[in-house]
C-alpha cells in the first residue's frame, strides 16, 4: 500500500489543474507545466487531486506514488517556485552572469560559458570574503535540478580540501591527508 500515493494533493488558490487524454496540466501564477501519465487514474475533486490505481501489481504500485509526487511538485512549482543554490569553494573561483549566460572561472585554462534555459532565472552573488553563490529559480523542479547538477559537474567537490562546486548546506565527506 502506497502511503504517499494515497494522500490527496491540495490545490491552492490561483492554481488550476486539468486532466485530459492521460495528460495533466497545471497552471499558476509562475507558469504552466504538463505531465503525461499511464497505468493510474488522476481525478480532480473539490480542491484536491487524487491519484488512484486499479490493480495491485508492482508497476501500478510504483507509479502510484511517483505520479502523486510529480503532481505535488508541479503544483508547488507553479504557486511558490523552486530554488537551488550552489556555492563555489576555492581560491580564484568566480561566477558571473549576463542575462541567461553563466560565466564560471574554475581554475581551468579557460572560463566555462554556459547557456541556461530561459525557464530558469539565474542570479550570482559575490561578496568580498565569502564564496560566490549561484541561485537558480524556476517553476519546474526537474529542470532546476538538472541545470544545478550540470553546473556542479564542471568541478565536483574533492574530499581533501573541499574545493569545487557544492550545494549550499551540503555536507561533504572529508578525508585525512597523508600522515607524515
PDB file of N, CA and C in Angstrom, residues 122-178:
ATOM      1  N   UNK A 122      18.530  33.016 -13.272  1.00  0.00           N
ATOM      2  CA  UNK A 122      19.842  32.820 -12.661  1.00  0.00           C
ATOM      3  C   UNK A 122      20.310  34.113 -12.024  1.00  0.00           C
ATOM      4  N   UNK A 123      20.940  33.981 -10.868  1.00  0.00           N
ATOM      5  CA  UNK A 123      21.468  35.137 -10.153  1.00  0.00           C
ATOM      6  C   UNK A 123      22.782  34.724  -9.505  1.00  0.00           C
ATOM      7  N   UNK A 124      23.801  35.565  -9.633  1.00  0.00           N
ATOM      8  CA  UNK A 124      25.084  35.282  -8.993  1.00  0.00           C
ATOM      9  C   UNK A 124      25.350  36.330  -7.924  1.00  0.00           C
ATOM     10  N   UNK A 125      25.809  35.870  -6.767  1.00  0.00           N
ATOM     11  CA  UNK A 125      26.093  36.748  -5.634  1.00  0.00           C
ATOM     12  C   UNK A 125      27.565  36.588  -5.277  1.00  0.00           C
ATOM     13  N   UNK A 126      28.322  37.697  -5.353  1.00  0.00           N
ATOM     14  CA  UNK A 126      29.737  37.674  -4.994  1.00  0.00           C
ATOM     15  C   UNK A 126      29.999  38.759  -3.955  1.00  0.00           C
ATOM     16  N   UNK A 127      30.245  38.343  -2.722  1.00  0.00           N
ATOM     17  CA  UNK A 127      30.572  39.281  -1.654  1.00  0.00           C
ATOM     18  C   UNK A 127      32.021  39.079  -1.261  1.00  0.00           C
ATOM     19  N   UNK A 128      32.684  40.163  -0.912  1.00  0.00           N
ATOM     20  CA  UNK A 128      34.091  40.089  -0.531  1.00  0.00           C
ATOM     21  C   UNK A 128      34.238  39.271   0.752  1.00  0.00           C
ATOM     22  N   UNK A 129      35.158  38.327   0.737  1.00  0.00           N
ATOM     23  CA  UNK A 129      35.404  37.489   1.904  1.00  0.00           C
ATOM     24  C   UNK A 129      34.506  36.273   1.995  1.00  0.00           C
ATOM     25  N   UNK A 130      33.556  36.121   1.063  1.00  0.00           N
ATOM     26  CA  UNK A 130      32.664  34.961   1.071  1.00  0.00           C
ATOM     27  C   UNK A 130      32.747  34.252  -0.277  1.00  0.00           C
ATOM     28  N   UNK A 131      32.361  32.989  -0.280  1.00  0.00           N
ATOM     29  CA  UNK A 131      32.362  32.222  -1.518  1.00  0.00           C
ATOM     30  C   UNK A 131      31.249  32.714  -2.441  1.00  0.00           C
ATOM     31  N   UNK A 132      31.509  32.747  -3.772  1.00  0.00           N
ATOM     32  CA  UNK A 132      30.438  33.123  -4.709  1.00  0.00           C
ATOM     33  C   UNK A 132      29.294  32.113  -4.672  1.00  0.00           C
ATOM     34  N   UNK A 133      28.068  32.611  -4.843  1.00  0.00           N
ATOM     35  CA  UNK A 133      26.878  31.756  -4.812  1.00  0.00           C
ATOM     36  C   UNK A 133      26.093  31.948  -6.102  1.00  0.00           C
ATOM     37  N   UNK A 134      25.617  30.844  -6.676  1.00  0.00           N
ATOM     38  CA  UNK A 134      24.765  30.865  -7.865  1.00  0.00           C
ATOM     39  C   UNK A 134      23.375  30.443  -7.417  1.00  0.00           C
ATOM     40  N   UNK A 135      22.360  31.281  -7.682  1.00  0.00           N
ATOM     41  CA  UNK A 135      20.974  30.968  -7.323  1.00  0.00           C
ATOM     42  C   UNK A 135      20.193  30.670  -8.593  1.00  0.00           C
ATOM     43  N   UNK A 136      19.574  29.501  -8.646  1.00  0.00           N
ATOM     44  CA  UNK A 136      18.740  29.083  -9.769  1.00  0.00           C
ATOM     45  C   UNK A 136      17.293  29.001  -9.284  1.00  0.00           C
ATOM     46  N   UNK A 137      16.373  29.633 -10.019  1.00  0.00           N
ATOM     47  CA  UNK A 137      14.962  29.645  -9.630  1.00  0.00           C
ATOM     48  C   UNK A 137      14.104  29.343 -10.845  1.00  0.00           C
ATOM     49  N   UNK A 138      13.096  28.479 -10.668  1.00  0.00           N
ATOM     50  CA  UNK A 138      12.160  28.154 -11.749  1.00  0.00           C
ATOM     51  C   UNK A 138      10.916  27.515 -11.162  1.00  0.00           C
ATOM     52  N   UNK A 139       9.896  27.345 -12.006  1.00  0.00           N
ATOM     53  CA  UNK A 139       8.686  26.651 -11.579  1.00  0.00           C
ATOM     54  C   UNK A 139       8.802  25.150 -11.819  1.00  0.00           C
ATOM     55  N   UNK A 140       9.810  24.705 -12.565  1.00  0.00           N
ATOM     56  CA  UNK A 140       9.998  23.296 -12.905  1.00  0.00           C
ATOM     57  C   UNK A 140      11.118  22.703 -12.044  1.00  0.00           C
ATOM     58  N   UNK A 141      10.758  21.867 -11.078  1.00  0.00           N
ATOM     59  CA  UNK A 141      11.736  21.291 -10.154  1.00  0.00           C
ATOM     60  C   UNK A 141      12.768  20.432 -10.879  1.00  0.00           C
ATOM     61  N   UNK A 142      12.313  19.659 -11.840  1.00  0.00           N
ATOM     62  CA  UNK A 142      13.209  18.770 -12.569  1.00  0.00           C
ATOM     63  C   UNK A 142      14.256  19.558 -13.349  1.00  0.00           C
ATOM     64  N   UNK A 143      13.843  20.644 -13.985  1.00  0.00           N
ATOM     65  CA  UNK A 143      14.756  21.461 -14.773  1.00  0.00           C
ATOM     66  C   UNK A 143      15.779  22.164 -13.888  1.00  0.00           C
ATOM     67  N   UNK A 144      15.354  22.697 -12.742  1.00  0.00           N
ATOM     68  CA  UNK A 144      16.282  23.351 -11.812  1.00  0.00           C
ATOM     69  C   UNK A 144      17.336  22.359 -11.331  1.00  0.00           C
ATOM     70  N   UNK A 145      16.899  21.159 -10.966  1.00  0.00           N
ATOM     71  CA  UNK A 145      17.834  20.135 -10.502  1.00  0.00           C
ATOM     72  C   UNK A 145      18.804  19.703 -11.576  1.00  0.00           C
ATOM     73  N   UNK A 146      18.322  19.603 -12.807  1.00  0.00           N
ATOM     74  CA  UNK A 146      19.167  19.184 -13.918  1.00  0.00           C
ATOM     75  C   UNK A 146      20.235  20.237 -14.218  1.00  0.00           C
ATOM     76  N   UNK A 147      19.850  21.511 -14.245  1.00  0.00           N
ATOM     77  CA  UNK A 147      20.806  22.592 -14.511  1.00  0.00           C
ATOM     78  C   UNK A 147      21.820  22.674 -13.378  1.00  0.00           C
ATOM     79  N   UNK A 148      21.351  22.552 -12.129  1.00  0.00           N
ATOM     80  CA  UNK A 148      22.254  22.605 -10.974  1.00  0.00           C
ATOM     81  C   UNK A 148      23.253  21.447 -11.005  1.00  0.00           C
ATOM     82  N   UNK A 149      22.795  20.262 -11.369  1.00  0.00           N
ATOM     83  CA  UNK A 149      23.682  19.100 -11.441  1.00  0.00           C
ATOM     84  C   UNK A 149      24.724  19.269 -12.549  1.00  0.00           C
ATOM     85  N   UNK A 150      24.325  19.876 -13.664  1.00  0.00           N
ATOM     86  CA  UNK A 150      25.273  20.108 -14.765  1.00  0.00           C
ATOM     87  C   UNK A 150      26.344  21.109 -14.347  1.00  0.00           C
ATOM     88  N   UNK A 151      25.938  22.184 -13.652  1.00  0.00           N
ATOM     89  CA  UNK A 151      26.908  23.177 -13.182  1.00  0.00           C
ATOM     90  C   UNK A 151      27.853  22.534 -12.164  1.00  0.00           C
ATOM     91  N   UNK A 152      27.300  21.740 -11.232  1.00  0.00           N
ATOM     92  CA  UNK A 152      28.113  21.075 -10.218  1.00  0.00           C
ATOM     93  C   UNK A 152      29.098  20.096 -10.858  1.00  0.00           C
ATOM     94  N   UNK A 153      28.701  19.499 -11.981  1.00  0.00           N
ATOM     95  CA  UNK A 153      29.543  18.521 -12.662  1.00  0.00           C
ATOM     96  C   UNK A 153      30.809  19.106 -13.275  1.00  0.00           C
ATOM     97  N   UNK A 154      30.872  20.418 -13.472  1.00  0.00           N
ATOM     98  CA  UNK A 154      32.081  21.035 -14.020  1.00  0.00           C
ATOM     99  C   UNK A 154      33.258  20.891 -13.059  1.00  0.00           C
ATOM    100  N   UNK A 155      33.005  20.964 -11.749  1.00  0.00           N
ATOM    101  CA  UNK A 155      34.068  20.826 -10.756  1.00  0.00           C
ATOM    102  C   UNK A 155      33.441  20.323  -9.460  1.00  0.00           C
ATOM    103  N   UNK A 156      33.312  18.975  -9.354  1.00  0.00           N
ATOM    104  CA  UNK A 156      32.712  18.402  -8.151  1.00  0.00           C
ATOM    105  C   UNK A 156      33.623  18.628  -6.952  1.00  0.00           C
ATOM    106  N   UNK A 157      33.059  18.742  -5.741  1.00  0.00           N
ATOM    107  CA  UNK A 157      33.901  18.960  -4.561  1.00  0.00           C
ATOM    108  C   UNK A 157      34.810  17.769  -4.306  1.00  0.00           C
ATOM    109  N   UNK A 158      36.071  18.062  -4.028  1.00  0.00           N
ATOM    110  CA  UNK A 158      37.003  16.969  -3.757  1.00  0.00           C
ATOM    111  C   UNK A 158      37.072  16.726  -2.247  1.00  0.00           C
ATOM    112  N   UNK A 159      37.422  15.504  -1.821  1.00  0.00           N
ATOM    113  CA  UNK A 159      37.267  15.133  -0.413  1.00  0.00           C
ATOM    114  C   UNK A 159      38.367  15.632   0.527  1.00  0.00           C
ATOM    115  N   UNK A 160      39.477  16.183   0.016  1.00  0.00           N
ATOM    116  CA  UNK A 160      40.583  16.562   0.886  1.00  0.00           C
ATOM    117  C   UNK A 160      40.468  17.998   1.384  1.00  0.00           C
ATOM    118  N   UNK A 161      40.330  18.957   0.470  1.00  0.00           N
ATOM    119  CA  UNK A 161      40.197  20.353   0.880  1.00  0.00           C
ATOM    120  C   UNK A 161      38.772  20.868   0.725  1.00  0.00           C
ATOM    121  N   UNK A 162      37.930  20.136   0.015  1.00  0.00           N
ATOM    122  CA  UNK A 162      36.545  20.549  -0.180  1.00  0.00           C
ATOM    123  C   UNK A 162      36.369  21.550  -1.305  1.00  0.00           C
ATOM    124  N   UNK A 163      37.392  21.711  -2.162  1.00  0.00           N
ATOM    125  CA  UNK A 163      37.305  22.667  -3.263  1.00  0.00           C
ATOM    126  C   UNK A 163      36.381  22.130  -4.351  1.00  0.00           C
ATOM    127  N   UNK A 164      35.623  23.030  -4.969  1.00  0.00           N
ATOM    128  CA  UNK A 164      34.731  22.654  -6.051  1.00  0.00           C
ATOM    129  C   UNK A 164      33.407  23.375  -5.926  1.00  0.00           C
ATOM    130  N   UNK A 165      32.410  22.904  -6.672  1.00  0.00           N
ATOM    131  CA  UNK A 165      31.065  23.485  -6.627  1.00  0.00           C
ATOM    132  C   UNK A 165      30.189  22.549  -5.817  1.00  0.00           C
ATOM    133  N   UNK A 166      29.580  23.082  -4.755  1.00  0.00           N
ATOM    134  CA  UNK A 166      28.710  22.264  -3.920  1.00  0.00           C
ATOM    135  C   UNK A 166      27.390  22.986  -3.699  1.00  0.00           C
ATOM    136  N   UNK A 167      26.365  22.233  -3.334  1.00  0.00           N
ATOM    137  CA  UNK A 167      25.086  22.823  -2.978  1.00  0.00           C
ATOM    138  C   UNK A 167      25.220  23.504  -1.620  1.00  0.00           C
ATOM    139  N   UNK A 168      24.529  24.615  -1.418  1.00  0.00           N
ATOM    140  CA  UNK A 168      24.558  25.291  -0.130  1.00  0.00           C
ATOM    141  C   UNK A 168      23.918  24.368   0.905  1.00  0.00           C
ATOM    142  N   UNK A 169      24.638  24.130   1.995  1.00  0.00           N
ATOM    143  CA  UNK A 169      24.151  23.241   3.046  1.00  0.00           C
ATOM    144  C   UNK A 169      24.543  21.790   2.856  1.00  0.00           C
ATOM    145  N   UNK A 170      25.220  21.463   1.762  1.00  0.00           N
ATOM    146  CA  UNK A 170      25.622  20.074   1.504  1.00  0.00           C
ATOM    147  C   UNK A 170      26.773  19.692   2.434  1.00  0.00           C
ATOM    148  N   UNK A 171      26.668  18.538   3.064  1.00  0.00           N
ATOM    149  CA  UNK A 171      27.717  18.032   3.929  1.00  0.00           C
ATOM    150  C   UNK A 171      28.630  17.149   3.097  1.00  0.00           C
ATOM    151  N   UNK A 172      29.905  17.486   3.070  1.00  0.00           N
ATOM    152  CA  UNK A 172      30.869  16.701   2.309  1.00  0.00           C
ATOM    153  C   UNK A 172      31.587  15.720   3.233  1.00  0.00           C
ATOM    154  N   UNK A 173      31.856  14.536   2.695  1.00  0.00           N
ATOM    155  CA  UNK A 173      32.623  13.550   3.435  1.00  0.00           C
ATOM    156  C   UNK A 173      34.102  13.862   3.224  1.00  0.00           C
ATOM    157  N   UNK A 174      34.790  14.260   4.276  1.00  0.00           N
ATOM    158  CA  UNK A 174      36.177  14.682   4.159  1.00  0.00           C
ATOM    159  C   UNK A 174      37.109  13.537   4.529  1.00  0.00           C
ATOM    160  N   UNK A 175      38.296  13.538   3.901  1.00  0.00           N
ATOM    161  CA  UNK A 175      39.319  12.529   4.172  1.00  0.00           C
ATOM    162  C   UNK A 175      40.521  13.201   4.803  1.00  0.00           C
ATOM    163  N   UNK A 176      41.252  12.449   5.597  1.00  0.00           N
ATOM    164  CA  UNK A 176      42.513  12.954   6.131  1.00  0.00           C
ATOM    165  C   UNK A 176      43.563  12.842   5.042  1.00  0.00           C
ATOM    166  N   UNK A 177      44.495  13.767   5.017  1.00  0.00           N
ATOM    167  CA  UNK A 177      45.570  13.732   4.016  1.00  0.00           C
ATOM    168  C   UNK A 177      46.633  12.722   4.404  1.00  0.00           C
ATOM    169  N   UNK A 178      47.790  12.854   3.778  1.00  0.00           N
ATOM    170  CA  UNK A 178      48.907  11.946   4.104  1.00  0.00           C
ATOM    171  C   UNK A 178      49.371  12.198   5.519  1.00  0.00           C
TER     172      UNK A 178
END
